[in-house]
C-alpha positions as a Markdown table, in Angstrom:
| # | Residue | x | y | z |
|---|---|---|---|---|
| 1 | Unk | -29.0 | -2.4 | 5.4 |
| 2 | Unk | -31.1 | -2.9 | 1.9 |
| 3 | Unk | -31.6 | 0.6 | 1.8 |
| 4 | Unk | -27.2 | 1.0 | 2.0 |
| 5 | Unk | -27.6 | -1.9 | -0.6 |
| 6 | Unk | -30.0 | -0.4 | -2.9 |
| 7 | Unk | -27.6 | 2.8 | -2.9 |
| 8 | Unk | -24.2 | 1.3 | -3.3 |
| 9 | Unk | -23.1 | 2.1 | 0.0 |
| 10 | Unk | -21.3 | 0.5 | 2.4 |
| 11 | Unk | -23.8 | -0.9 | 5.2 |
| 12 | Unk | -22.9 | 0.6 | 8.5 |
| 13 | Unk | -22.6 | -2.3 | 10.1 |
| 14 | Unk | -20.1 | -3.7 | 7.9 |
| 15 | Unk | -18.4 | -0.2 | 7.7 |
| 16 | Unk | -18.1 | -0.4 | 12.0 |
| 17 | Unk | -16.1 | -3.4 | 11.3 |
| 18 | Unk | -14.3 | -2.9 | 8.4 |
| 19 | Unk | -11.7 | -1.0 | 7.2 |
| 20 | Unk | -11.6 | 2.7 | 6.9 |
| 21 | Unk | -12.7 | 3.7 | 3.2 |
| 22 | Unk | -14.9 | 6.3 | 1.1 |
| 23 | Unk | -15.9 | 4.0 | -1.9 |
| 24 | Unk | -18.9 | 2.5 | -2.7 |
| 25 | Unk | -20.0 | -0.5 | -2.0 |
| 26 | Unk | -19.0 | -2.2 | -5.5 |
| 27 | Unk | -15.7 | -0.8 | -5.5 |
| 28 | Unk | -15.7 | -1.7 | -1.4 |
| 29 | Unk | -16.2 | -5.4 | -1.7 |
| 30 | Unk | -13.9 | -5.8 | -4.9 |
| 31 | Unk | -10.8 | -3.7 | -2.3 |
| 32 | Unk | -12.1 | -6.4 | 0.5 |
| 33 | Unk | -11.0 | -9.1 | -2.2 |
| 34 | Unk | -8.1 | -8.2 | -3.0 |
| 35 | Unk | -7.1 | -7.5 | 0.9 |
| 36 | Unk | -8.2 | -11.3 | 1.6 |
| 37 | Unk | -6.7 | -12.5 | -1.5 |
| 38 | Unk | -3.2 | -10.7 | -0.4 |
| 39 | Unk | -3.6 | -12.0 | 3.2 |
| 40 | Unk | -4.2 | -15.5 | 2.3 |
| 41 | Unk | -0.8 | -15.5 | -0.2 |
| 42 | Unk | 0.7 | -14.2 | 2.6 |
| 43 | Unk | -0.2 | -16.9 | 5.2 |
| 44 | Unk | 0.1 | -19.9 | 2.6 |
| 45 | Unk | 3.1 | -18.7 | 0.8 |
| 46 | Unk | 4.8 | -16.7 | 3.4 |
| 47 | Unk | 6.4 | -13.2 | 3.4 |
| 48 | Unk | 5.9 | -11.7 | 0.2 |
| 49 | Unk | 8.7 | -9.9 | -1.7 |
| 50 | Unk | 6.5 | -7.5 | -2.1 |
| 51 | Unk | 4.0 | -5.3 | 0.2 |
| 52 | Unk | 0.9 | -4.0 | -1.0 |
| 53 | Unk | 1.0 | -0.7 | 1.5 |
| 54 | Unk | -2.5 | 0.6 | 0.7 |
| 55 | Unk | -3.6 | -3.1 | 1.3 |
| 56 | Unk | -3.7 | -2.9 | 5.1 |
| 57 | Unk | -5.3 | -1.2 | 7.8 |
| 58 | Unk | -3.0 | 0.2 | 9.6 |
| 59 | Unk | 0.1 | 0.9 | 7.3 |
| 60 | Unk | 2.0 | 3.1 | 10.3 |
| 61 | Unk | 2.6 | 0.1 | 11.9 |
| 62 | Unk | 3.5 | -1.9 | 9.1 |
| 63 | Unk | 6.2 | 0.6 | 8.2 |
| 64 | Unk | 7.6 | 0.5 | 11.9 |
| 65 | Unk | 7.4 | -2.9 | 11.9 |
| 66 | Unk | 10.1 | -3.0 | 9.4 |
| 67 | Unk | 12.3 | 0.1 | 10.8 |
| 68 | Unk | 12.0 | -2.7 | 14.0 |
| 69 | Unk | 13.4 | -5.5 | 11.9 |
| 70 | Unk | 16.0 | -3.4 | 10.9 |
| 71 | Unk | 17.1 | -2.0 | 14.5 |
| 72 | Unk | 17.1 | -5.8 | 15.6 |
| 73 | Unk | 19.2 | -7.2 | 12.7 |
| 74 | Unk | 21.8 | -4.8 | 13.0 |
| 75 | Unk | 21.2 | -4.2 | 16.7 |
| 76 | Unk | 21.0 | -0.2 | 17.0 |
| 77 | Unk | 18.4 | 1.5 | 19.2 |
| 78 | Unk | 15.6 | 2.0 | 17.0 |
| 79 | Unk | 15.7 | 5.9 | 18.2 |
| 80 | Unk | 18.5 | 6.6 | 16.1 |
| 81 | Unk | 17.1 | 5.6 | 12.6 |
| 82 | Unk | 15.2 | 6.7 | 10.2 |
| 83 | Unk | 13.5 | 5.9 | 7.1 |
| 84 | Unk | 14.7 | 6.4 | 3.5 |
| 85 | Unk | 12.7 | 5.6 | 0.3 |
| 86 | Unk | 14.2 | 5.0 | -3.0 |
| 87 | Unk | 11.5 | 4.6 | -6.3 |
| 88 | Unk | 12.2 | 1.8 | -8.0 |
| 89 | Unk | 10.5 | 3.4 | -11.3 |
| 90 | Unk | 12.6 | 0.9 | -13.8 |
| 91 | Unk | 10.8 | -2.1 | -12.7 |
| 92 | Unk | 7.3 | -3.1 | -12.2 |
| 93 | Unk | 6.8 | -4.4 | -8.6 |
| 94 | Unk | 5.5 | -7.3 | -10.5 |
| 95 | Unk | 9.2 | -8.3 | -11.9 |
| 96 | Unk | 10.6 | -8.5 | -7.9 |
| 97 | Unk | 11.2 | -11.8 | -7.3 |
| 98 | Unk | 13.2 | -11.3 | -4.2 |
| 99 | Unk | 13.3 | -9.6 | -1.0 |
| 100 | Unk | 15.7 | -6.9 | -0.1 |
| 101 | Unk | 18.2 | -7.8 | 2.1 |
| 102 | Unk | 17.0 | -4.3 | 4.4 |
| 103 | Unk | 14.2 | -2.9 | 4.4 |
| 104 | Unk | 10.8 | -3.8 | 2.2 |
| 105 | Unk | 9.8 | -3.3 | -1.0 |
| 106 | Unk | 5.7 | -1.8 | -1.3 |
| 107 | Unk | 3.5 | -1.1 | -4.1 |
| 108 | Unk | 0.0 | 0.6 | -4.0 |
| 109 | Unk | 1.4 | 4.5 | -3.1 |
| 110 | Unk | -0.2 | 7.6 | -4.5 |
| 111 | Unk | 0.4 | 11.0 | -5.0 |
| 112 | Unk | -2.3 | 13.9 | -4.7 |
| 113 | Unk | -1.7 | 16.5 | -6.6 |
| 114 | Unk | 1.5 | 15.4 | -8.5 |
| 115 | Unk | 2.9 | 12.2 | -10.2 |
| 116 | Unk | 6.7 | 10.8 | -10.5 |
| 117 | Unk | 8.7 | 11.2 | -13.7 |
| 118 | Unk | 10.5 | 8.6 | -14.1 |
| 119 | Unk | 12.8 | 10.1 | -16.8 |
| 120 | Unk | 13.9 | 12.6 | -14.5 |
| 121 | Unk | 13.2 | 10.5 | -11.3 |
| 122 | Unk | 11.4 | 13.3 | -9.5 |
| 123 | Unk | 8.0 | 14.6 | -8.7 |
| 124 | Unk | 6.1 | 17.0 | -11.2 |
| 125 | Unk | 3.3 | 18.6 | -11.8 |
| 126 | Unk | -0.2 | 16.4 | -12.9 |
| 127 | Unk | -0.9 | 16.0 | -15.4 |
| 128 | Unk | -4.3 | 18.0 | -16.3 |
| 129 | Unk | -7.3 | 17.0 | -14.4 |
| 130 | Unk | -5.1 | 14.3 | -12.5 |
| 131 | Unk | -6.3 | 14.4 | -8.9 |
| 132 | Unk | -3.7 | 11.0 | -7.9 |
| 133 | Unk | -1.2 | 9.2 | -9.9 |
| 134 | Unk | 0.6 | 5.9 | -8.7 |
| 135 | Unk | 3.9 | 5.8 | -7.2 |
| 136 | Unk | 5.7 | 3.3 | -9.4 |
């Protein structure tokens, strides 16, 4: 463990517990933060507005999850439906103040190898040396 310390790596013992992630250990521990930090609003203030995708562990489920609510609101078989994701590139995720009435709103997407314009509202090229852009 102080040798993965010394390094700026993830401990493997922390790592077999933790969430799945490449990053160092500085960069590790600050990501834990904000997941805590997220959770914790969400338990004391209740469901956000907003999701932070990239902020849990599992987000498959957490996107089912929601296709779920949807089936059961409206009461169709959850075999029939599908998804459909709209960017909301003229507002910061920041500025949502609401819920949706369907569906959930998420921040904390990227994109490999491309980035959204959001004059023309559609992917493009990156721009040079660019590896991953937000989704807005």
């Amino acid at each position: 463990m102080t040798n993965s310390l010394f390094d700026n790596q993830v401990p493997s013992m922390w790592a077999d517990k933790g969430f799945l992630s490449l990053k160092l250990l500085n960069s590790w521990v600050q990501d834990l933060s904000e997941r805590i930090k997220f959770l914790n609003a969400w338990i004391d203030k209740g469901t956000p507005s907003v999701y932070w995708i990239s902020g849990f562990f599992f987000p498959q489920a957490f996107v089912t999850g929601a296709l779920q609510n949807y089936a059961r609101k409206h009461v169709i078989a959850i075999d029939t439906i599908g998804f459909e994701f709209k960017v909301m590139d003229s507002m910061s995720f920041t500025e949502v103040k609401e819920k949706p009435e369907d569906g959930v709103y998420i921040y904390g997407m990227y994109l490999e190898g491309s980035k959204w314009d959001p004059k023309k509202h559609i992917l493009n090229w990156p721009s040079p040396k660019e590896l991953y852009s937000d989704v807005p």
